[in-house]
């Protein structure tokens, strides 16, 4: 597999007052195309710093970052903007959805920046939401959704532009265990099926085991960089997703919708029954009562 | 990013913060309104000034005077008139010559009707039409020499009222037909309501007002040429061929005059000199007024005509032509220089009032800047996210500029609407005040230092908002909005995306 992300002697030093904080010390990395790469380490070890630098959100103190052969570390802001539009997707720990926009509009946002027409991008956004099992939520605002749902919108937004690389900093940090697993599995499936390089920061060792590569940081140094073979990865994933059934989120939503409809029909049938019984009650000496009952039955789809 | 998306985004953001947007817009409305209404007052006063001056005299006419000229200025003679004609933008130049001979005009059988005081005016035949006089009926003078004792004239339309019936005694009320000033317009303008009127065929429509039709009657000019031995006046008669009736709303002399070409005036003048035995220097020349009076200081009274009229093609060219004539050395008089003075005064007041408006718009601008800055602080995270998702810096700047520009434009639009309402209110103020039973009046012209105006033009509009002012106000408000958005927009561009998306 060709190398997708490469760093050379990547170094980041923060100056806090007179003190120097070495967040990253001379890091050399290679991440291959289509790899699921997990960055782990203790708090303060430099995971976020590394990810931000890989994504070009922050300039290194020294060294080089190249994505797909392009020197990201040397681009100016506008070049980076275009590069991100075309090649990168982002998933944030705190979702970072725009509150005034609906789920679909949020997902379509990166496409809007590329100048795509509203009709076209909304279509793609809705498709992407369906993949995330949120087809029914396209018109909802973020405040009307749960955390897990919001993060699924955030994931749809990262995938909508068909990027080469997706960066995710603690994407499941705000979610409960079950949702975490669900969301994680969806992300992996979507990334792998589109051959997208996926770089994820997490502080949970357990979660990182699902990747092709696990990079462990400590005090700004890479202390381990292990590439898992397929068998180990499969075993790890089976263990991680043991509690989840096989269904995809989309299938799940369809199923839920069916349940809901059945429930509604059941409620309706009950109501009709109720009407009929009421009409049959002897003390209701109103012959029109029966007509009402019939009209109600007539409405039954 | 598409322009339509930029606009949608910005407008959505404005809508999201309705309360604050409305308050900011109100600031702009007040500022725009202040400026537009102030300007409209000045415009109305200026327009009224023009109208007033137009009644007083022609705005494109210069009267060059022989007195008060600078030392060494050449005489105001025919050569000089020719020179004036040759100046750029000059349509016509003519002396306004009042000869010193005296005569009367008679009409009817046995000279029954007589205008004993005939105000002969010598002018260039070619200049009459370009001078802007009105042809009531007939034709302009064509400058033709009709031969001995026969003279082409145009009668001032009001001179018809000078005739008296010589057969009636002076205490007979029918001895003279009088001009009537029975309409408001006639009283106001000083032009009688019963002037002769003709249809296009040259038929007099209101003959009952006059002794005769001057266009069809035989008229004679009786030049007085001294006295015989018994002390009775001697006359020389000229047959007058009336080519047409002439009128001018602002030239009383023309309205009452007997207008002849300079050639004919010179001819009569030569006869007069010959018959009265005066020696005529070169012979045939006009009796120019000689330089007389005391020369005071730097100025002299030069020879030649007393007054020469110069007609200019356009008011805007007046200053240039006036300058050239002044440079020759003459003193001159024109309504347009008068107008300039008044307009200068109005402009000054307008500027002062406009400055007040400007201050309020400045406050509005600060308000917009403040609103935008606050919006940017609130949206730091949002801006950061957009940057990370690939929004170009230019688009972010445009978003905020559109927002602030829209505040300006909407404020401008509402400001113009409000200004129109206020303008309407001002213009109907007298009616409204009478309706409410309030005494007194508002003297807007007085505010501009032209307190005489409201007396002269009692029904002048107090406030006029022309279309150009609307356009200027809208553009100005939008530009102010955009300008006040620049600093906040730059701040938005500088927001660190990393800082913004950092999880807290
Ligand atoms: N803007 C900054 N200014 C100064 N020091 C910084 C800055 N950002 C990060 N650091 C320092 O760099 C080091 C690495 O920080 P980083 O955010 O990369 O850690 P992390 O591994 O992501 O930790 P966590 O798991 O808590 O998110 C820390 O010691 C931190 O204090
Ligand atoms: Mg971190």
PDB file of C-alpha atoms and ligand atoms in Angstrom, chain A residues 43-44 46-49 93 169-170 201, ligand 2:
ATOM      1  CA  UNK A  43      -3.378  12.734  28.747  1.00  0.00           C
ATOM      2  CA  UNK A  44      -0.858  15.361  27.727  1.00  0.00           C
ATOM      3  CA  UNK A  46       0.771  14.982  22.535  1.00  0.00           C
ATOM      4  CA  UNK A  47      -1.945  13.054  20.671  1.00  0.00           C
ATOM      5  CA  UNK A  48      -4.064  16.062  19.755  1.00  0.00           C
ATOM      6  CA  UNK A  49      -0.984  18.053  18.857  1.00  0.00           C
ATOM      7  CA  UNK A  93     -15.128  15.143  20.127  1.00  0.00           C
ATOM      8  CA  UNK A 169      -9.895  13.480  17.804  1.00  0.00           C
ATOM      9  CA  UNK A 170     -11.646  11.431  20.507  1.00  0.00           C
ATOM     10  CA  UNK A 201      -7.013   9.760  18.575  1.00  0.00           C
TER      11      UNK A 201
HETATM   12 MG1  LIG C   2      -6.291  15.696  23.184  1.00  0.00          MG
END
